[in-house]
PDB file of C-alpha atoms in Angstrom:
ATOM      1  CA  MET A  63      14.887 -50.054 -40.772  1.00 97.00           C
ATOM      2  CA  ARG A  64      15.609 -46.543 -42.004  1.00 98.00           C
ATOM      3  CA  VAL A  65      19.065 -45.424 -40.804  1.00 99.00           C
ATOM      4  CA  ALA A  66      20.058 -41.791 -41.220  1.00 98.00           C
ATOM      5  CA  VAL A  67      23.854 -41.609 -41.390  1.00 98.00           C
ATOM      6  CA  LEU A  68      24.678 -38.097 -40.217  1.00 97.00           C
ATOM      7  CA  MET A  69      27.865 -36.960 -41.924  1.00 95.00           C
ATOM      8  CA  GLY A  70      29.665 -33.818 -43.021  1.00 92.00           C
ATOM      9  CA  GLY A  71      28.621 -31.056 -40.683  1.00 89.00           C
ATOM     10  CA  ALA A  72      30.357 -27.713 -40.367  1.00 84.00           C
ATOM     11  CA  SER A  73      33.416 -28.451 -38.216  1.00 85.00           C
ATOM     12  CA  GLY A  74      37.063 -28.600 -39.196  1.00 81.00           C
ATOM     13  CA  GLU A  75      36.685 -32.378 -39.340  1.00 84.00           C
ATOM     14  CA  ARG A  76      34.106 -32.280 -42.132  1.00 87.00           C
ATOM     15  CA  GLU A  77      36.202 -34.297 -44.601  1.00 87.00           C
ATOM     16  CA  VAL A  78      36.965 -36.978 -42.010  1.00 87.00           C
ATOM     17  CA  SER A  79      33.256 -37.168 -41.202  1.00 91.00           C
ATOM     18  CA  LEU A  80      32.369 -37.606 -44.871  1.00 91.00           C
ATOM     19  CA  SER A  81      34.891 -40.433 -45.146  1.00 89.00           C
ATOM     20  CA  THR A  82      33.473 -42.080 -42.017  1.00 91.00           C
ATOM     21  CA  GLY A  83      29.898 -41.671 -43.254  1.00 94.00           C
ATOM     22  CA  ARG A  84      30.698 -43.046 -46.684  1.00 93.00           C
ATOM     23  CA  GLN A  85      32.238 -46.185 -45.140  1.00 93.00           C
ATOM     24  CA  ILE A  86      29.200 -46.702 -42.907  1.00 96.00           C
ATOM     25  CA  VAL A  87      26.645 -46.305 -45.712  1.00 96.00           C
ATOM     26  CA  ALA A  88      28.575 -48.772 -47.883  1.00 94.00           C
ATOM     27  CA  ALA A  89      28.893 -51.372 -45.108  1.00 95.00           C
ATOM     28  CA  LEU A  90      25.334 -51.368 -43.729  1.00 97.00           C
ATOM     29  CA  ASP A  91      23.585 -54.620 -44.651  1.00 96.00           C
ATOM     30  CA  PRO A  92      20.873 -53.728 -47.239  1.00 96.00           C
ATOM     31  CA  SER A  93      18.797 -56.720 -46.140  1.00 97.00           C
ATOM     32  CA  LYS A  94      18.449 -55.111 -42.690  1.00 98.00           C
ATOM     33  CA  TYR A  95      18.655 -51.368 -43.292  1.00 98.00           C
ATOM     34  CA  THR A  96      17.739 -48.575 -45.646  1.00 98.00           C
ATOM     35  CA  PRO A  97      20.655 -46.179 -45.180  1.00 97.00           C
ATOM     36  CA  VAL A  98      20.248 -42.506 -46.023  1.00 97.00           C
ATOM     37  CA  ALA A  99      23.196 -40.091 -46.012  1.00 96.00           C
ATOM     38  CA  VAL A 100      22.229 -36.841 -44.277  1.00 96.00           C
ATOM     39  CA  ASP A 101      24.241 -33.641 -43.793  1.00 94.00           C
ATOM     40  CA  PRO A 102      23.080 -31.207 -41.059  1.00 93.00           C
ATOM     41  CA  ALA A 103      25.273 -28.372 -42.395  1.00 90.00           C
ATOM     42  CA  PRO A 104      22.306 -26.629 -44.142  1.00 89.00           C
ATOM     43  CA  LEU A 105      20.830 -25.986 -40.668  1.00 88.00           C
ATOM     44  CA  LEU A 106      23.708 -23.505 -40.315  1.00 81.00           C
ATOM     45  CA  GLY A 107      23.104 -21.975 -43.733  1.00 80.00           C
ATOM     46  CA  ARG A 108      25.790 -23.988 -45.498  1.00 79.00           C
ATOM     47  CA  PRO A 109      25.333 -26.154 -48.597  1.00 76.00           C
ATOM     48  CA  PRO A 110      25.076 -29.924 -48.127  1.00 74.00           C
ATOM     49  CA  ALA A 111      28.111 -32.007 -48.968  1.00 77.00           C
ATOM     50  CA  LYS A 112      28.582 -33.589 -52.362  1.00 76.00           C
ATOM     51  CA  VAL A 113      30.173 -37.021 -52.444  1.00 76.00           C
ATOM     52  CA  HIS A 114      30.752 -38.894 -55.692  1.00 71.00           C
ATOM     53  CA  GLU A 115      28.054 -41.537 -56.282  1.00 77.00           C
ATOM     54  CA  LEU A 116      26.440 -40.928 -52.881  1.00 87.00           C
ATOM     55  CA  PRO A 117      23.302 -38.763 -52.714  1.00 89.00           C
ATOM     56  CA  ILE A 118      23.259 -36.710 -49.517  1.00 92.00           C
ATOM     57  CA  GLU A 119      20.101 -35.125 -48.131  1.00 91.00           C
ATOM     58  CA  PRO A 120      19.925 -32.059 -45.889  1.00 92.00           C
ATOM     59  CA  LEU A 121      18.588 -32.695 -42.394  1.00 94.00           C
ATOM     60  CA  ASP A 122      14.906 -31.731 -42.528  1.00 93.00           C
ATOM     61  CA  VAL A 123      13.875 -31.001 -38.926  1.00 95.00           C
ATOM     62  CA  SER A 124      10.233 -30.483 -39.896  1.00 95.00           C
ATOM     63  CA  ALA A 125       9.956 -33.882 -41.611  1.00 95.00           C
ATOM     64  CA  TRP A 126      11.880 -35.666 -38.862  1.00 97.00           C
ATOM     65  CA  SER A 127       9.587 -34.229 -36.203  1.00 95.00           C
ATOM     66  CA  ARG A 128       6.493 -35.832 -37.791  1.00 94.00           C
ATOM     67  CA  ARG A 129       6.119 -39.393 -36.539  1.00 90.00           C
ATOM     68  CA  GLY A 130       4.326 -40.597 -39.663  1.00 86.00           C
ATOM     69  CA  SER A 131       6.774 -39.020 -42.099  1.00 91.00           C
ATOM     70  CA  SER A 132       8.524 -41.331 -44.555  1.00 91.00           C
ATOM     71  CA  GLN A 133      11.670 -39.225 -44.091  1.00 93.00           C
ATOM     72  CA  ARG A 134      11.821 -39.758 -40.329  1.00 97.00           C
ATOM     73  CA  PRO A 135      14.557 -42.300 -39.515  1.00 98.00           C
ATOM     74  CA  ASP A 136      14.182 -45.189 -37.107  1.00 98.00           C
ATOM     75  CA  VAL A 137      17.684 -44.464 -35.826  1.00 98.00           C
ATOM     76  CA  ALA A 138      20.400 -41.904 -36.506  1.00 98.00           C
ATOM     77  CA  PHE A 139      23.951 -43.159 -36.920  1.00 98.00           C
ATOM     78  CA  ILE A 140      26.125 -40.189 -35.942  1.00 98.00           C
ATOM     79  CA  ALA A 141      29.249 -40.036 -38.099  1.00 96.00           C
ATOM     80  CA  LEU A 142      29.884 -36.364 -37.356  1.00 95.00           C
ATOM     81  CA  HIS A 143      33.215 -35.340 -35.846  1.00 92.00           C
ATOM     82  CA  GLY A 144      34.192 -32.178 -34.009  1.00 88.00           C
ATOM     83  CA  LYS A 145      31.967 -29.294 -32.997  1.00 86.00           C
ATOM     84  CA  GLY A 146      28.284 -29.802 -33.622  1.00 89.00           C
ATOM     85  CA  GLY A 147      28.718 -33.571 -33.847  1.00 91.00           C
ATOM     86  CA  GLU A 148      30.638 -34.784 -30.813  1.00 93.00           C
ATOM     87  CA  ASP A 149      29.822 -32.004 -28.354  1.00 94.00           C
ATOM     88  CA  GLY A 150      26.209 -32.797 -27.505  1.00 96.00           C
ATOM     89  CA  ALA A 151      24.623 -30.401 -30.011  1.00 95.00           C
ATOM     90  CA  ILE A 152      23.261 -32.905 -32.534  1.00 97.00           C
ATOM     91  CA  GLN A 153      22.505 -35.296 -29.675  1.00 98.00           C
ATOM     92  CA  GLY A 154      20.299 -32.635 -28.078  1.00 97.00           C
ATOM     93  CA  LEU A 155      18.417 -32.102 -31.336  1.00 97.00           C
ATOM     94  CA  LEU A 156      17.813 -35.838 -31.716  1.00 98.00           C
ATOM     95  CA  GLU A 157      16.639 -36.084 -28.098  1.00 98.00           C
ATOM     96  CA  TRP A 158      14.160 -33.293 -28.766  1.00 97.00           C
ATOM     97  CA  LEU A 159      12.945 -35.082 -31.913  1.00 97.00           C
ATOM     98  CA  GLY A 160      12.657 -38.406 -30.067  1.00 97.00           C
ATOM     99  CA  ILE A 161      14.937 -40.243 -32.501  1.00 98.00           C
ATOM    100  CA  PRO A 162      17.322 -42.908 -31.138  1.00 98.00           C
ATOM    101  CA  TYR A 163      20.964 -42.256 -32.014  1.00 99.00           C
ATOM    102  CA  THR A 164      24.296 -43.994 -31.759  1.00 98.00           C
ATOM    103  CA  GLY A 165      26.924 -43.159 -29.175  1.00 97.00           C
ATOM    104  CA  SER A 166      26.851 -41.141 -25.995  1.00 98.00           C
ATOM    105  CA  GLY A 167      24.179 -38.746 -24.783  1.00 98.00           C
ATOM    106  CA  VAL A 168      24.217 -34.970 -24.511  1.00 98.00           C
ATOM    107  CA  LEU A 169      26.124 -34.565 -21.251  1.00 98.00           C
ATOM    108  CA  ALA A 170      28.736 -37.266 -21.843  1.00 98.00           C
ATOM    109  CA  SER A 171      29.376 -35.935 -25.349  1.00 97.00           C
ATOM    110  CA  ALA A 172      29.789 -32.364 -24.120  1.00 97.00           C
ATOM    111  CA  LEU A 173      32.122 -33.409 -21.303  1.00 97.00           C
ATOM    112  CA  ALA A 174      34.283 -35.616 -23.513  1.00 96.00           C
ATOM    113  CA  MET A 175      34.643 -32.852 -26.101  1.00 95.00           C
ATOM    114  CA  ASP A 176      35.968 -30.481 -23.429  1.00 95.00           C
ATOM    115  CA  LYS A 177      39.447 -31.869 -22.803  1.00 95.00           C
ATOM    116  CA  ALA A 178      40.165 -29.610 -19.817  1.00 95.00           C
ATOM    117  CA  MET A 179      36.907 -30.515 -18.081  1.00 96.00           C
ATOM    118  CA  THR A 180      37.443 -34.220 -18.762  1.00 97.00           C
ATOM    119  CA  LYS A 181      40.901 -34.009 -17.210  1.00 97.00           C
ATOM    120  CA  ARG A 182      39.530 -32.288 -14.111  1.00 97.00           C
ATOM    121  CA  LEU A 183      37.080 -35.132 -13.594  1.00 98.00           C
ATOM    122  CA  LEU A 184      39.684 -37.822 -14.216  1.00 98.00           C
ATOM    123  CA  ARG A 185      42.245 -36.174 -11.963  1.00 98.00           C
ATOM    124  CA  ALA A 186      39.685 -35.937  -9.155  1.00 98.00           C
ATOM    125  CA  ASP A 187      38.973 -39.657  -9.592  1.00 98.00           C
ATOM    126  CA  GLY A 188      42.651 -40.590  -9.343  1.00 98.00           C
ATOM    127  CA  ILE A 189      43.183 -41.383 -13.024  1.00 98.00           C
ATOM    128  CA  PRO A 190      46.602 -40.176 -14.280  1.00 98.00           C
ATOM    129  CA  VAL A 191      46.503 -37.326 -16.822  1.00 97.00           C
ATOM    130  CA  PRO A 192      49.254 -34.981 -18.096  1.00 95.00           C
ATOM    131  CA  ASP A 193      49.920 -31.742 -16.203  1.00 93.00           C
ATOM    132  CA  ASP A 194      48.419 -28.799 -18.054  1.00 93.00           C
ATOM    133  CA  VAL A 195      47.663 -25.094 -18.188  1.00 90.00           C
ATOM    134  CA  VAL A 196      44.430 -23.755 -19.699  1.00 91.00           C
ATOM    135  CA  ILE A 197      44.912 -20.611 -21.792  1.00 87.00           C
ATOM    136  CA  ARG A 198      42.172 -18.230 -22.869  1.00 83.00           C
ATOM    137  CA  ARG A 199      42.331 -15.327 -25.270  1.00 74.00           C
ATOM    138  CA  HIS A 200      44.135 -12.243 -23.906  1.00 69.00           C
ATOM    139  CA  ASP A 201      46.067 -14.317 -21.349  1.00 67.00           C
ATOM    140  CA  ASP A 202      49.837 -13.804 -21.152  1.00 67.00           C
ATOM    141  CA  PRO A 203      50.757 -17.467 -20.972  1.00 66.00           C
ATOM    142  CA  VAL A 204      54.451 -17.932 -21.611  1.00 71.00           C
ATOM    143  CA  GLN A 205      55.790 -17.198 -18.141  1.00 71.00           C
ATOM    144  CA  ALA A 206      53.103 -19.232 -16.347  1.00 71.00           C
ATOM    145  CA  VAL A 207      53.487 -22.187 -18.706  1.00 81.00           C
ATOM    146  CA  GLU A 208      57.273 -22.195 -18.535  1.00 76.00           C
ATOM    147  CA  ALA A 209      57.283 -22.025 -14.730  1.00 69.00           C
ATOM    148  CA  ARG A 210      54.658 -24.727 -14.234  1.00 82.00           C
ATOM    149  CA  LEU A 211      55.317 -27.213 -17.015  1.00 84.00           C
ATOM    150  CA  GLY A 212      58.708 -26.669 -18.610  1.00 82.00           C
ATOM    151  CA  PHE A 213      59.413 -28.103 -22.061  1.00 87.00           C
ATOM    152  CA  PRO A 214      58.658 -29.988 -24.284  1.00 91.00           C
ATOM    153  CA  LEU A 215      54.916 -29.328 -24.479  1.00 92.00           C
ATOM    154  CA  ILE A 216      51.970 -30.042 -26.698  1.00 93.00           C
ATOM    155  CA  VAL A 217      49.515 -27.232 -27.417  1.00 93.00           C
ATOM    156  CA  LYS A 218      46.030 -28.048 -28.670  1.00 92.00           C
ATOM    157  CA  PRO A 219      42.565 -26.485 -28.983  1.00 91.00           C
ATOM    158  CA  ASN A 220      40.508 -27.493 -25.963  1.00 90.00           C
ATOM    159  CA  ARG A 221      37.486 -28.582 -28.021  1.00 84.00           C
ATOM    160  CA  GLU A 222      38.710 -29.984 -31.314  1.00 80.00           C
ATOM    161  CA  GLY A 223      39.684 -33.378 -32.668  1.00 67.00           C
ATOM    162  CA  SER A 224      41.863 -35.105 -35.265  1.00 56.00           C
ATOM    163  CA  THR A 225      44.872 -33.226 -33.812  1.00 73.00           C
ATOM    164  CA  ILE A 226      43.686 -30.109 -35.680  1.00 78.00           C
ATOM    165  CA  GLY A 227      45.598 -27.088 -34.360  1.00 81.00           C
ATOM    166  CA  CYS A 228      48.014 -29.249 -32.318  1.00 88.00           C
ATOM    167  CA  THR A 229      51.690 -28.286 -32.080  1.00 90.00           C
ATOM    168  CA  ILE A 230      54.645 -29.793 -30.248  1.00 91.00           C
ATOM    169  CA  VAL A 231      56.669 -27.010 -28.614  1.00 91.00           C
ATOM    170  CA  ARG A 232      60.241 -27.559 -27.462  1.00 89.00           C
ATOM    171  CA  GLU A 233      61.292 -24.011 -26.540  1.00 86.00           C
ATOM    172  CA  ALA A 234      59.694 -20.818 -25.231  1.00 86.00           C
ATOM    173  CA  ASP A 235      60.101 -18.824 -28.456  1.00 86.00           C
ATOM    174  CA  ALA A 236      57.710 -21.135 -30.306  1.00 89.00           C
ATOM    175  CA  LEU A 237      55.000 -21.115 -27.637  1.00 89.00           C
ATOM    176  CA  PRO A 238      53.097 -17.888 -28.501  1.00 88.00           C
ATOM    177  CA  GLU A 239      52.516 -18.937 -32.130  1.00 90.00           C
ATOM    178  CA  ALA A 240      51.466 -22.442 -31.103  1.00 91.00           C
ATOM    179  CA  ILE A 241      48.923 -20.996 -28.678  1.00 89.00           C
ATOM    180  CA  ALA A 242      47.705 -18.524 -31.300  1.00 88.00           C
ATOM    181  CA  ASP A 243      47.194 -21.399 -33.736  1.00 91.00           C
ATOM    182  CA  ALA A 244      45.199 -23.394 -31.171  1.00 90.00           C
ATOM    183  CA  LEU A 245      43.064 -20.344 -30.386  1.00 90.00           C
ATOM    184  CA  ARG A 246      42.184 -20.015 -34.066  1.00 88.00           C
ATOM    185  CA  HIS A 247      40.217 -23.245 -33.644  1.00 86.00           C
ATOM    186  CA  ASP A 248      38.703 -22.709 -30.187  1.00 87.00           C
ATOM    187  CA  GLU A 249      38.360 -19.960 -27.593  1.00 88.00           C
ATOM    188  CA  THR A 250      40.477 -22.002 -25.165  1.00 90.00           C
ATOM    189  CA  ALA A 251      43.869 -23.650 -25.641  1.00 91.00           C
ATOM    190  CA  LEU A 252      45.178 -26.549 -23.591  1.00 92.00           C
ATOM    191  CA  VAL A 253      48.928 -26.645 -22.968  1.00 94.00           C
ATOM    192  CA  GLU A 254      50.119 -30.021 -21.695  1.00 93.00           C
ATOM    193  CA  ARG A 255      53.429 -31.462 -20.628  1.00 91.00           C
ATOM    194  CA  LEU A 256      54.522 -33.822 -23.402  1.00 92.00           C
ATOM    195  CA  VAL A 257      54.642 -37.318 -21.925  1.00 93.00           C
ATOM    196  CA  PRO A 258      57.190 -39.624 -23.607  1.00 92.00           C
ATOM    197  CA  GLY A 259      56.200 -43.249 -23.961  1.00 95.00           C
ATOM    198  CA  VAL A 260      54.196 -45.747 -25.988  1.00 96.00           C
ATOM    199  CA  GLU A 261      50.999 -44.363 -27.508  1.00 96.00           C
ATOM    200  CA  ILE A 262      48.045 -46.735 -27.199  1.00 98.00           C
ATOM    201  CA  THR A 263      44.287 -46.636 -27.517  1.00 98.00           C
ATOM    202  CA  ALA A 264      41.598 -48.669 -25.777  1.00 98.00           C
ATOM    203  CA  GLY A 265      38.250 -49.221 -27.464  1.00 98.00           C
ATOM    204  CA  LEU A 266      35.058 -50.040 -25.585  1.00 98.00           C
ATOM    205  CA  LEU A 267      31.828 -51.364 -27.062  1.00 98.00           C
ATOM    206  CA  GLY A 268      28.577 -51.526 -25.105  1.00 95.00           C
ATOM    207  CA  ASN A 269      26.229 -49.624 -22.805  1.00 93.00           C
ATOM    208  CA  ARG A 270      26.409 -51.210 -19.356  1.00 85.00           C
ATOM    209  CA  SER A 271      29.583 -53.231 -18.702  1.00 87.00           C
ATOM    210  CA  PRO A 272      30.993 -52.561 -22.188  1.00 94.00           C
ATOM    211  CA  GLN A 273      33.311 -55.020 -23.906  1.00 95.00           C
ATOM    212  CA  ALA A 274      36.987 -54.025 -23.819  1.00 97.00           C
ATOM    213  CA  LEU A 275      38.509 -54.416 -27.282  1.00 98.00           C
ATOM    214  CA  PRO A 276      42.183 -55.332 -27.790  1.00 98.00           C
ATOM    215  CA  LEU A 277      44.622 -52.534 -27.023  1.00 99.00           C
ATOM    216  CA  ILE A 278      46.294 -50.953 -30.046  1.00 98.00           C
ATOM    217  CA  GLU A 279      49.775 -49.466 -30.111  1.00 97.00           C
ATOM    218  CA  ILE A 280      50.076 -46.522 -32.492  1.00 94.00           C
ATOM    219  CA  VAL A 281      53.359 -45.880 -34.295  1.00 91.00           C
ATOM    220  CA  ALA A 282      53.261 -42.707 -36.400  1.00 79.00           C
ATOM    221  CA  ARG A 283      55.585 -42.803 -39.402  1.00 73.00           C
ATOM    222  CA  GLY A 284      56.661 -39.200 -38.814  1.00 58.00           C
ATOM    223  CA  GLY A 285      56.969 -39.559 -35.052  1.00 53.00           C
ATOM    224  CA  PHE A 286      53.819 -37.532 -34.252  1.00 52.00           C
ATOM    225  CA  TYR A 287      50.286 -38.874 -34.609  1.00 45.00           C
ATOM    226  CA  ASP A 288      48.945 -35.812 -36.411  1.00 43.00           C
ATOM    227  CA  TYR A 289      46.141 -35.379 -38.961  1.00 41.00           C
ATOM    228  CA  GLU A 290      48.176 -36.851 -41.816  1.00 46.00           C
ATOM    229  CA  ALA A 291      49.363 -39.796 -39.727  1.00 41.00           C
ATOM    230  CA  LYS A 292      45.762 -40.524 -38.729  1.00 45.00           C
ATOM    231  CA  TYR A 293      44.133 -40.381 -42.143  1.00 41.00           C
ATOM    232  CA  ALA A 294      46.746 -40.784 -44.891  1.00 46.00           C
ATOM    233  CA  PRO A 295      47.287 -44.371 -46.069  1.00 50.00           C
ATOM    234  CA  GLY A 296      50.501 -45.617 -44.472  1.00 53.00           C
ATOM    235  CA  GLY A 297      50.675 -42.619 -42.133  1.00 60.00           C
ATOM    236  CA  SER A 298      50.765 -44.824 -39.055  1.00 76.00           C
ATOM    237  CA  GLU A 299      51.080 -48.444 -38.012  1.00 89.00           C
ATOM    238  CA  HIS A 300      48.576 -50.111 -35.693  1.00 93.00           C
ATOM    239  CA  ILE A 301      50.145 -52.907 -33.646  1.00 96.00           C
ATOM    240  CA  ILE A 302      47.707 -55.354 -32.023  1.00 97.00           C
ATOM    241  CA  PRO A 303      48.123 -56.233 -29.246  1.00 96.00           C
ATOM    242  CA  ALA A 304      50.065 -53.255 -27.966  1.00 97.00           C
ATOM    243  CA  ARG A 305      53.649 -54.103 -26.978  1.00 97.00           C
ATOM    244  CA  ILE A 306      53.302 -53.221 -23.313  1.00 98.00           C
ATOM    245  CA  SER A 307      53.543 -55.248 -20.122  1.00 98.00           C
ATOM    246  CA  ASP A 308      50.619 -57.213 -18.726  1.00 98.00           C
ATOM    247  CA  LEU A 309      50.513 -54.792 -15.797  1.00 98.00           C
ATOM    248  CA  ALA A 310      50.342 -51.749 -18.083  1.00 98.00           C
ATOM    249  CA  ALA A 311      47.647 -53.427 -20.210  1.00 98.00           C
ATOM    250  CA  GLN A 312      45.577 -54.227 -17.135  1.00 98.00           C
ATOM    251  CA  ARG A 313      45.848 -50.639 -15.926  1.00 98.00           C
ATOM    252  CA  ALA A 314      45.024 -49.269 -19.379  1.00 98.00           C
ATOM    253  CA  ARG A 315      41.827 -51.304 -19.578  1.00 98.00           C
ATOM    254  CA  GLU A 316      40.898 -50.228 -16.053  1.00 98.00           C
ATOM    255  CA  TYR A 317      41.462 -46.529 -16.788  1.00 98.00           C
ATOM    256  CA  ALA A 318      39.524 -46.768 -20.055  1.00 98.00           C
ATOM    257  CA  GLN A 319      36.556 -48.381 -18.292  1.00 97.00           C
ATOM    258  CA  ARG A 320      36.639 -45.858 -15.449  1.00 97.00           C
ATOM    259  CA  THR A 321      36.854 -42.937 -17.877  1.00 98.00           C
ATOM    260  CA  HIS A 322      33.933 -44.278 -19.930  1.00 97.00           C
ATOM    261  CA  ASP A 323      31.827 -44.786 -16.794  1.00 96.00           C
ATOM    262  CA  LEU A 324      32.799 -41.514 -15.105  1.00 97.00           C
ATOM    263  CA  LEU A 325      31.645 -39.435 -18.061  1.00 97.00           C
ATOM    264  CA  GLY A 326      28.522 -41.558 -18.550  1.00 97.00           C
ATOM    265  CA  CYS A 327      29.402 -42.746 -22.047  1.00 97.00           C
ATOM    266  CA  ARG A 328      27.403 -45.375 -23.884  1.00 97.00           C
ATOM    267  CA  GLY A 329      27.527 -47.352 -27.100  1.00 97.00           C
ATOM    268  CA  MET A 330      31.215 -47.002 -27.821  1.00 97.00           C
ATOM    269  CA  SER A 331      34.249 -44.975 -26.896  1.00 98.00           C
ATOM    270  CA  ARG A 332      37.971 -44.903 -27.488  1.00 98.00           C
ATOM    271  CA  VAL A 333      40.401 -43.762 -24.798  1.00 98.00           C
ATOM    272  CA  ASP A 334      43.831 -42.565 -25.942  1.00 97.00           C
ATOM    273  CA  MET A 335      46.775 -42.999 -23.580  1.00 97.00           C
ATOM    274  CA  ILE A 336      50.560 -42.820 -23.299  1.00 97.00           C
ATOM    275  CA  VAL A 337      52.282 -45.609 -21.364  1.00 98.00           C
ATOM    276  CA  ALA A 338      55.406 -44.509 -19.500  1.00 93.00           C
ATOM    277  CA  ASP A 339      57.144 -46.876 -17.048  1.00 92.00           C
ATOM    278  CA  ASP A 340      54.140 -49.233 -17.025  1.00 95.00           C
ATOM    279  CA  GLU A 341      51.775 -46.393 -16.037  1.00 97.00           C
ATOM    280  CA  PRO A 342      49.153 -45.368 -18.622  1.00 98.00           C
ATOM    281  CA  VAL A 343      48.396 -41.646 -18.717  1.00 98.00           C
ATOM    282  CA  VAL A 344      45.010 -40.750 -20.207  1.00 98.00           C
ATOM    283  CA  LEU A 345      45.104 -38.095 -22.934  1.00 96.00           C
ATOM    284  CA  GLU A 346      41.448 -37.970 -24.003  1.00 95.00           C
ATOM    285  CA  ILE A 347      38.313 -39.954 -24.723  1.00 97.00           C
ATOM    286  CA  ASN A 348      36.561 -40.049 -28.095  1.00 96.00           C
ATOM    287  CA  THR A 349      32.820 -40.696 -28.062  1.00 96.00           C
ATOM    288  CA  ILE A 350      32.508 -40.914 -31.873  1.00 95.00           C
ATOM    289  CA  PRO A 351      35.595 -42.790 -33.052  1.00 93.00           C
ATOM    290  CA  GLY A 352      36.428 -42.624 -36.740  1.00 89.00           C
ATOM    291  CA  MET A 353      35.245 -45.333 -39.104  1.00 87.00           C
ATOM    292  CA  THR A 354      37.588 -44.600 -42.021  1.00 78.00           C
ATOM    293  CA  PRO A 355      39.832 -47.250 -43.645  1.00 69.00           C
ATOM    294  CA  THR A 356      42.681 -46.181 -41.326  1.00 73.00           C
ATOM    295  CA  SER A 357      40.607 -45.871 -38.131  1.00 88.00           C
ATOM    296  CA  LEU A 358      41.433 -47.493 -34.819  1.00 94.00           C
ATOM    297  CA  LEU A 359      38.102 -48.762 -33.468  1.00 96.00           C
ATOM    298  CA  PRO A 360      37.314 -50.941 -36.513  1.00 95.00           C
ATOM    299  CA  ASP A 361      40.846 -52.366 -36.306  1.00 95.00           C
ATOM    300  CA  ALA A 362      40.376 -53.210 -32.621  1.00 97.00           C
ATOM    301  CA  ALA A 363      36.979 -54.781 -33.333  1.00 96.00           C
ATOM    302  CA  LYS A 364      38.450 -56.839 -36.170  1.00 95.00           C
ATOM    303  CA  ALA A 365      41.144 -58.134 -33.798  1.00 96.00           C
ATOM    304  CA  ALA A 366      38.321 -59.207 -31.462  1.00 97.00           C
ATOM    305  CA  GLY A 367      36.642 -61.126 -34.287  1.00 96.00           C
ATOM    306  CA  ILE A 368      34.034 -58.452 -35.055  1.00 96.00           C
ATOM    307  CA  GLY A 369      33.822 -57.536 -38.739  1.00 95.00           C
ATOM    308  CA  PHE A 370      32.935 -54.005 -39.830  1.00 95.00           C
ATOM    309  CA  SER A 371      29.312 -54.747 -40.783  1.00 95.00           C
ATOM    310  CA  GLU A 372      28.788 -56.634 -37.520  1.00 96.00           C
ATOM    311  CA  LEU A 373      30.341 -53.724 -35.619  1.00 96.00           C
ATOM    312  CA  LEU A 374      27.789 -51.381 -37.193  1.00 97.00           C
ATOM    313  CA  ASP A 375      24.971 -53.829 -36.338  1.00 98.00           C
ATOM    314  CA  ARG A 376      26.056 -53.839 -32.709  1.00 98.00           C
ATOM    315  CA  ILE A 377      26.368 -50.061 -32.500  1.00 98.00           C
ATOM    316  CA  ILE A 378      22.841 -49.652 -33.907  1.00 98.00           C
ATOM    317  CA  ALA A 379      21.452 -52.286 -31.518  1.00 98.00           C
ATOM    318  CA  LEU A 380      23.081 -50.462 -28.594  1.00 98.00           C
ATOM    319  CA  ALA A 381      21.456 -47.207 -29.732  1.00 98.00           C
ATOM    320  CA  LEU A 382      18.017 -48.817 -29.790  1.00 97.00           C
ATOM    321  CA  GLU A 383      18.396 -50.314 -26.302  1.00 93.00           C
ATOM    322  CA  ALA A 384      19.804 -47.146 -24.671  1.00 77.00           C
TER     323      ALA A 384
END
């Protein structure tokens, strides 16, 4: 089976995507698959990525559209992160080409990438989320934010991942620059009340009635689970199972399942939450969780007795049955 591992891309998470893609290519069982590393960045006029000892092809839409072409994959394993990869764009292209792909479809991907829209849906469904204010360019936000939310806050781009452009703000003087930084990465910034508590994540694996993986507690070495804490070796500690009450764990699994179902996700997802006073508060859902050596979903799967190669097998099988 020819598996195109889509990696790289043109978002701010390009390096994370390359790391994810490299891990996937290396772990795919050669007796079952012929993996091919593919970078769609040339579709946007950018050069394909270069990774040591891993040949990477540009995505050839013409070849992939021909059903008899030797270059056309049997399935695409999406290892792209950020814009163009998680937002429904590449999913739409693959739908048009008629190629099965891993993870969620166009609509679920687009919704999950838009943090503000996701929170609207969750709030309407009774799932706890942090209070927030949405800021667009040319808004005068400080007074409205201060009156509605108070401090401390977290400011983030609305459609970005890996905590790129995220800033913790503890006083009004620092807010304008934090918002400006977020708006450098997206046209909309999301300003949220900072919820103190235990940071956890809940992984799900499956299409209909997905399997809930063990909850992971995340302890960032520097106190904030930022880009370095996520991807630098030793940047964070993953504690399995999370050190929360049975009641909080039950609620966390329920909210993760409801979030996954509400957005129409499939294949896999990871729902990030803060637990405060036994009540999980949903921060966001990731439809393409990282697969790097420090990533959360593979750790959760391992705790459930699912090795990395088996995890990839299951994700591919879910793509083919979707």
